[in-house]
Short mmCIF file of N, CA, C and O in Angstrom, two decimals:
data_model
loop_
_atom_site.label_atom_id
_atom_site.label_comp_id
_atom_site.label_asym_id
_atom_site.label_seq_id
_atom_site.Cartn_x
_atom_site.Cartn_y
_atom_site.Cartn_z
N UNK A 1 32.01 187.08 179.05
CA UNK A 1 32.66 186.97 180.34
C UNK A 1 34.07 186.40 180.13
O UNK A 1 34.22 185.37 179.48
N UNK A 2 35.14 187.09 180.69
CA UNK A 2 36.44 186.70 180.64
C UNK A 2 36.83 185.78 181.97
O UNK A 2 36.62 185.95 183.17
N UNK A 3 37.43 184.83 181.25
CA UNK A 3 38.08 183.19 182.32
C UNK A 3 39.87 183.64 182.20
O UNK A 3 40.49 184.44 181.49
N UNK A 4 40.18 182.85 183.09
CA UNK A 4 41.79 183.05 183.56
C UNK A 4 42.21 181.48 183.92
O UNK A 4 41.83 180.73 184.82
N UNK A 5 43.06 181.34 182.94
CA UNK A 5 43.24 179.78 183.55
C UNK A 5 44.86 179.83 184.79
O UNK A 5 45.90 180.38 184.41
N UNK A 6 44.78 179.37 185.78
CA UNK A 6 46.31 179.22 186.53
C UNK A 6 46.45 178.04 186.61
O UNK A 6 45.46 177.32 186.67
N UNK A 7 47.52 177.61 186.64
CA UNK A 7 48.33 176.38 187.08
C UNK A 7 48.44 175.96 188.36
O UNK A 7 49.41 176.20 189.07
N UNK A 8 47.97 175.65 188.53
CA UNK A 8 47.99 175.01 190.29
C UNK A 8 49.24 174.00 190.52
O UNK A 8 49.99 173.94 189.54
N UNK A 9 49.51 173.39 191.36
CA UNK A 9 50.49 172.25 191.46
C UNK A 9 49.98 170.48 190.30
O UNK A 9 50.64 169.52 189.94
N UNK A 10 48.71 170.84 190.14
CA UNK A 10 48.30 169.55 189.87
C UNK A 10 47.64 169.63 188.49
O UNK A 10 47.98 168.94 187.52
N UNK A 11 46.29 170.89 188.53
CA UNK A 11 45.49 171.03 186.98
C UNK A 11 45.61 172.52 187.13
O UNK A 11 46.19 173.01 188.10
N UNK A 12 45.13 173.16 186.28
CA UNK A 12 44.75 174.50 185.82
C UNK A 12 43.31 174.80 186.80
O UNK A 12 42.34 174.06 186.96
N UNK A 13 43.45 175.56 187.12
CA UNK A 13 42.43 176.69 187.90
C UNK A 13 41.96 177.63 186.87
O UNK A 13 42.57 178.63 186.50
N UNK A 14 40.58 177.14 186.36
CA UNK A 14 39.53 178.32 185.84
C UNK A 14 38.86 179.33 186.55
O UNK A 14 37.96 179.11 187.37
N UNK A 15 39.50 181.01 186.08
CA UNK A 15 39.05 181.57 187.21
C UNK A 15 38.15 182.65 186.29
O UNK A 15 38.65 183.10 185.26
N UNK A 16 36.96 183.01 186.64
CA UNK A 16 35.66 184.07 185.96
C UNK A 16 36.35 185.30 186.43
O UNK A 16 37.28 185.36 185.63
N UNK A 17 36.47 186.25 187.18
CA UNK A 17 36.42 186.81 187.70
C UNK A 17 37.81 187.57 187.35
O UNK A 17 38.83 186.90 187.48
N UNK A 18 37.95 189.10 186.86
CA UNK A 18 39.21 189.42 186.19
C UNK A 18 39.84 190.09 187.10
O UNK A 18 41.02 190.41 186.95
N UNK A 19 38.67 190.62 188.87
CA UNK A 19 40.01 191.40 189.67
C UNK A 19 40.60 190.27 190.00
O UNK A 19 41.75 190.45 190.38
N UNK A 20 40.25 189.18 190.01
CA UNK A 20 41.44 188.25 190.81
C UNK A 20 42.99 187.92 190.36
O UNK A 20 43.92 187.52 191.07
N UNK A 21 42.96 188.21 189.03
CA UNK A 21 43.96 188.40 188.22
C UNK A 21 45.20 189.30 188.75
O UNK A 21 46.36 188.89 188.85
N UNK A 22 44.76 190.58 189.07
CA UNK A 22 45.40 191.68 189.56
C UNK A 22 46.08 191.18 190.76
O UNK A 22 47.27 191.43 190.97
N UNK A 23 45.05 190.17 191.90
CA UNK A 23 45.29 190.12 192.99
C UNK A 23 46.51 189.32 192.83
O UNK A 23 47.56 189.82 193.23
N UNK A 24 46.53 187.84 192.14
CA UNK A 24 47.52 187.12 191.81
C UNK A 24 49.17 187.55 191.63
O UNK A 24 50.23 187.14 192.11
N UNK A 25 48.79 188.66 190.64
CA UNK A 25 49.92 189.01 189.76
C UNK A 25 50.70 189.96 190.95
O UNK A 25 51.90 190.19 191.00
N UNK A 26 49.71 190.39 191.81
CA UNK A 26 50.23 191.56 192.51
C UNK A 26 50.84 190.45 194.40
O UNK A 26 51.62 190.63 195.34
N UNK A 27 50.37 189.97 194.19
CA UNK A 27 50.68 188.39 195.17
C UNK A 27 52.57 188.18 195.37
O UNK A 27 53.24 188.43 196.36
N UNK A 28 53.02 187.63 193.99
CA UNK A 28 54.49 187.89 193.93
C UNK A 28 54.89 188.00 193.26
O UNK A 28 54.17 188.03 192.26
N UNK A 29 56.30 188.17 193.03
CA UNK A 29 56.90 188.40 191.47
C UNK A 29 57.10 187.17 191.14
O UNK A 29 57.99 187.11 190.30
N UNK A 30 56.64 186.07 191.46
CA UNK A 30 56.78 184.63 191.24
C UNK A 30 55.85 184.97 189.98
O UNK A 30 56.41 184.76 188.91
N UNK A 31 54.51 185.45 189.92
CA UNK A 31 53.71 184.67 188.88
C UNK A 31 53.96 186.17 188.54
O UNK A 31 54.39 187.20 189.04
N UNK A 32 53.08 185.33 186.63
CA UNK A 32 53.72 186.56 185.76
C UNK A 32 52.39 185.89 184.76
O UNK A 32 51.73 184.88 185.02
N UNK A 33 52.25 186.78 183.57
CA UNK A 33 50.63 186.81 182.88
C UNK A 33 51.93 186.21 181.51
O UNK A 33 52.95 186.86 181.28
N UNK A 34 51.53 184.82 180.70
CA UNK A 34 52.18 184.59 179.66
C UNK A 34 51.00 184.87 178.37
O UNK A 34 51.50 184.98 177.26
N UNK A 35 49.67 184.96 178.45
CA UNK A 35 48.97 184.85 177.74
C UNK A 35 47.27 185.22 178.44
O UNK A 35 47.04 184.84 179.59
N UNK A 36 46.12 186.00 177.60
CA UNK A 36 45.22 186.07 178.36
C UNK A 36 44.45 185.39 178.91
O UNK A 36 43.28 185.69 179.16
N UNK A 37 45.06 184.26 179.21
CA UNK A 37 44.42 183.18 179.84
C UNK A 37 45.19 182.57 180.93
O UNK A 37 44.69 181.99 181.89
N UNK A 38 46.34 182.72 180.74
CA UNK A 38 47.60 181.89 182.06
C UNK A 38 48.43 183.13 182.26
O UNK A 38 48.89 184.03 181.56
N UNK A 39 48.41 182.74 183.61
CA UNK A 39 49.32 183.31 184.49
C UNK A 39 50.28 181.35 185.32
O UNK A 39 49.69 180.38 185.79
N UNK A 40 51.63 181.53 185.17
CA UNK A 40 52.51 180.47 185.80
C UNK A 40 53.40 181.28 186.81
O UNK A 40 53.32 182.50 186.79
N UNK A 41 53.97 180.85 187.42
CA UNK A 41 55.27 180.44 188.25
C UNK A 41 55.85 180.30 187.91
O UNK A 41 55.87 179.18 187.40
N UNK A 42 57.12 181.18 187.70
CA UNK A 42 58.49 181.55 186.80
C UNK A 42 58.90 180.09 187.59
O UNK A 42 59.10 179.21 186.75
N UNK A 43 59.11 179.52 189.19
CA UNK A 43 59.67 178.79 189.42
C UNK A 43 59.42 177.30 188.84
O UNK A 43 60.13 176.30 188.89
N UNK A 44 58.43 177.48 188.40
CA UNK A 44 57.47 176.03 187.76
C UNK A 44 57.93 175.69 186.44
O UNK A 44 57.93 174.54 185.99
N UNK A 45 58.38 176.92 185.70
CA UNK A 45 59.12 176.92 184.48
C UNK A 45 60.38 176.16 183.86
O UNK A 45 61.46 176.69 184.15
N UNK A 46 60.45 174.98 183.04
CA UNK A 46 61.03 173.93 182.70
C UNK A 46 61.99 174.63 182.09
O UNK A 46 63.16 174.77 182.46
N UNK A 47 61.35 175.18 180.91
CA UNK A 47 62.14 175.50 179.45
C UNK A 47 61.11 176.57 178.96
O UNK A 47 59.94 176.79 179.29
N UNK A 48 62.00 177.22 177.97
CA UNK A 48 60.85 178.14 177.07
C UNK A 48 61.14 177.49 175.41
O UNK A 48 62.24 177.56 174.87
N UNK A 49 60.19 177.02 174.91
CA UNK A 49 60.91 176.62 173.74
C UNK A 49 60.02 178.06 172.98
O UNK A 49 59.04 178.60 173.50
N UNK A 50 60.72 178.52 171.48
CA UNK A 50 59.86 179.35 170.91
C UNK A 50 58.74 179.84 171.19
O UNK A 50 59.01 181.03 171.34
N UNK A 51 57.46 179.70 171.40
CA UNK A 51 56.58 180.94 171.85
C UNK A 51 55.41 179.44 172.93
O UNK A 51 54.23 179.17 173.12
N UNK A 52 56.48 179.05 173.21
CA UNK A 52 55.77 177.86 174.28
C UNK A 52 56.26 178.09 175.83
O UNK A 52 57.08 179.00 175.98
N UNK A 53 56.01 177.66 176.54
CA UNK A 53 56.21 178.11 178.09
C UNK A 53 56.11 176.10 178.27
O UNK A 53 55.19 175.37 177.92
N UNK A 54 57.37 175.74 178.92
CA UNK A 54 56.77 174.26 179.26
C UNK A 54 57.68 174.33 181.04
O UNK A 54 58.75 174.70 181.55
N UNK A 55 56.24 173.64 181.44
CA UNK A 55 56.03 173.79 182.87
C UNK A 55 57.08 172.44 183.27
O UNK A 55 57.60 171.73 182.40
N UNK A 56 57.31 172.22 184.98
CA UNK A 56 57.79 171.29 185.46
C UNK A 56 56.85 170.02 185.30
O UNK A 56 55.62 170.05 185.33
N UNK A 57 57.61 168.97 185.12
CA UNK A 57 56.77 167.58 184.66
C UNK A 57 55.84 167.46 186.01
O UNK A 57 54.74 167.02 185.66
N UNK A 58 55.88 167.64 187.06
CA UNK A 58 55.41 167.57 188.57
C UNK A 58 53.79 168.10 187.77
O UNK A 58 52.73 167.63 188.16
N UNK A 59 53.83 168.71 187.09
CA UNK A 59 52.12 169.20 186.89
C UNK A 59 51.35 168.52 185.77
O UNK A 59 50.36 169.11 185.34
N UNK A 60 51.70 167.39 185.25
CA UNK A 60 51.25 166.53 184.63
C UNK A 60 51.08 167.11 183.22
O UNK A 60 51.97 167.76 182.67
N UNK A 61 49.65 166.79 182.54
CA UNK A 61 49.64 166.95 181.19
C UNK A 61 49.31 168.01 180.68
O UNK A 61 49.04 168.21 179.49
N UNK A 62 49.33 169.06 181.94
CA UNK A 62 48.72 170.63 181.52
C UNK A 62 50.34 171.58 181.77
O UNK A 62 50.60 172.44 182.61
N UNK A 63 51.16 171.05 180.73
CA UNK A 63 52.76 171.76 181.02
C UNK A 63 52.87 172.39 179.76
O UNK A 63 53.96 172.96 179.88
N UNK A 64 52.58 172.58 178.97
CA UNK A 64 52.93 173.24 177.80
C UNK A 64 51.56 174.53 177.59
O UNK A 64 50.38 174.20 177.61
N UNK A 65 51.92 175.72 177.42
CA UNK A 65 51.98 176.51 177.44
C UNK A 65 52.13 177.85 176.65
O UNK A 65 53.09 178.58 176.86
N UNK A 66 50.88 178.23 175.48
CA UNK A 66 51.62 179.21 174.27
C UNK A 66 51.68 180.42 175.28
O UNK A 66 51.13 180.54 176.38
N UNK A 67 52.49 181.27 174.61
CA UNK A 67 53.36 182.55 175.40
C UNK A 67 52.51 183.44 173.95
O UNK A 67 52.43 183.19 172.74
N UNK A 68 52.02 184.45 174.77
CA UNK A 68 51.36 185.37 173.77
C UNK A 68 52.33 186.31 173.02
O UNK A 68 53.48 186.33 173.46
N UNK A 69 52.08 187.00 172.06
CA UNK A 69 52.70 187.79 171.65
C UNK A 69 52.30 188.99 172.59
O UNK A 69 53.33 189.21 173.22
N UNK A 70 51.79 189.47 172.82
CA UNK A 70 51.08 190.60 174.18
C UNK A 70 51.82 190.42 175.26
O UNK A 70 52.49 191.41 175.58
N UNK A 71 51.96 189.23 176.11
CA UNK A 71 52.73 188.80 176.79
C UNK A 71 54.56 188.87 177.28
O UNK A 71 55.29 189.34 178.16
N UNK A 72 54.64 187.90 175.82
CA UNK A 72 56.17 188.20 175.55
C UNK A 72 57.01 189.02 176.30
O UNK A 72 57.21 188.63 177.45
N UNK A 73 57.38 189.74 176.05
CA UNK A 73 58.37 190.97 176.73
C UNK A 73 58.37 190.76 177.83
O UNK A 73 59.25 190.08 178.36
N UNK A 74 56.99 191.50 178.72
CA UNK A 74 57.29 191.70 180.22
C UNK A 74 57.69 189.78 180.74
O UNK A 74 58.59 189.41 181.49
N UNK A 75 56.68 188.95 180.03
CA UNK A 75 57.61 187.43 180.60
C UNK A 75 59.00 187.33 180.49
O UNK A 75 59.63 186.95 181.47
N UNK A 76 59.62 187.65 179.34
CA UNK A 76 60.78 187.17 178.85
C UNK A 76 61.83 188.13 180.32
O UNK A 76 62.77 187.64 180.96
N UNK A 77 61.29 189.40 180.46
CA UNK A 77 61.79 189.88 181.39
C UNK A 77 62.05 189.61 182.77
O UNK A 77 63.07 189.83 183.43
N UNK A 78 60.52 188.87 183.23
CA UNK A 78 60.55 188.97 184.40
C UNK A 78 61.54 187.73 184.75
O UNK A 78 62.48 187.81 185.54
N UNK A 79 61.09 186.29 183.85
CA UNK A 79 61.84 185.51 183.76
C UNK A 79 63.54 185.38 183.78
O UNK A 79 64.14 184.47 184.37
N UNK A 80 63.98 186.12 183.26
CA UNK A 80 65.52 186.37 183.28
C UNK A 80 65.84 187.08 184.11
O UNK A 80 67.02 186.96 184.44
N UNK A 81 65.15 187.98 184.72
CA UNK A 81 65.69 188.45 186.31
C UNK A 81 65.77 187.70 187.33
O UNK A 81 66.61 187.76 188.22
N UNK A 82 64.63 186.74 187.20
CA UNK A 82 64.71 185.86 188.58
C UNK A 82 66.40 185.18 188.76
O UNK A 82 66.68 184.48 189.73
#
């Protein structure tokens, strides 16, 4: 069974369920898939250091973030359009 972790304002949201994924992503161009497990909020986005994603300090100790190689691209994209 495949899990989806999101970032909420506070902890990560474990989610079972993989249409919800779709629903998210398709929600706004705010969130974007960095890895098969997280989906963030381009606006929540601190810094990108090398293949890390680090979140706004506001979300405590769940801010850092590996950026998949799968991922990559369409993030790096969506990210620099905003």
């Amino acid at each position: 069974m495949r899990s989806l972790a999101i970032s909420s304002e506070h902890l990560p949201i474990i989610l079972v369920v993989n249409a919800i994924k779709g629903v998210i992503l398709n929600y706004s161009p705010d969130f974007v898939q960095i890895h098969k497990r997280y989906i963030v909020n381009i606006n929540k986005i601190k810094k990108i250091q090398e293949s890390v994603c680090i979140l706004d300090d506001s979300l405590g100790d769940n801010r850092e973030l590996r950026i998949s190689k799968n991922y990559r691209q369409s993030f790096m994209a969506a990210f620099y359009s905003m």
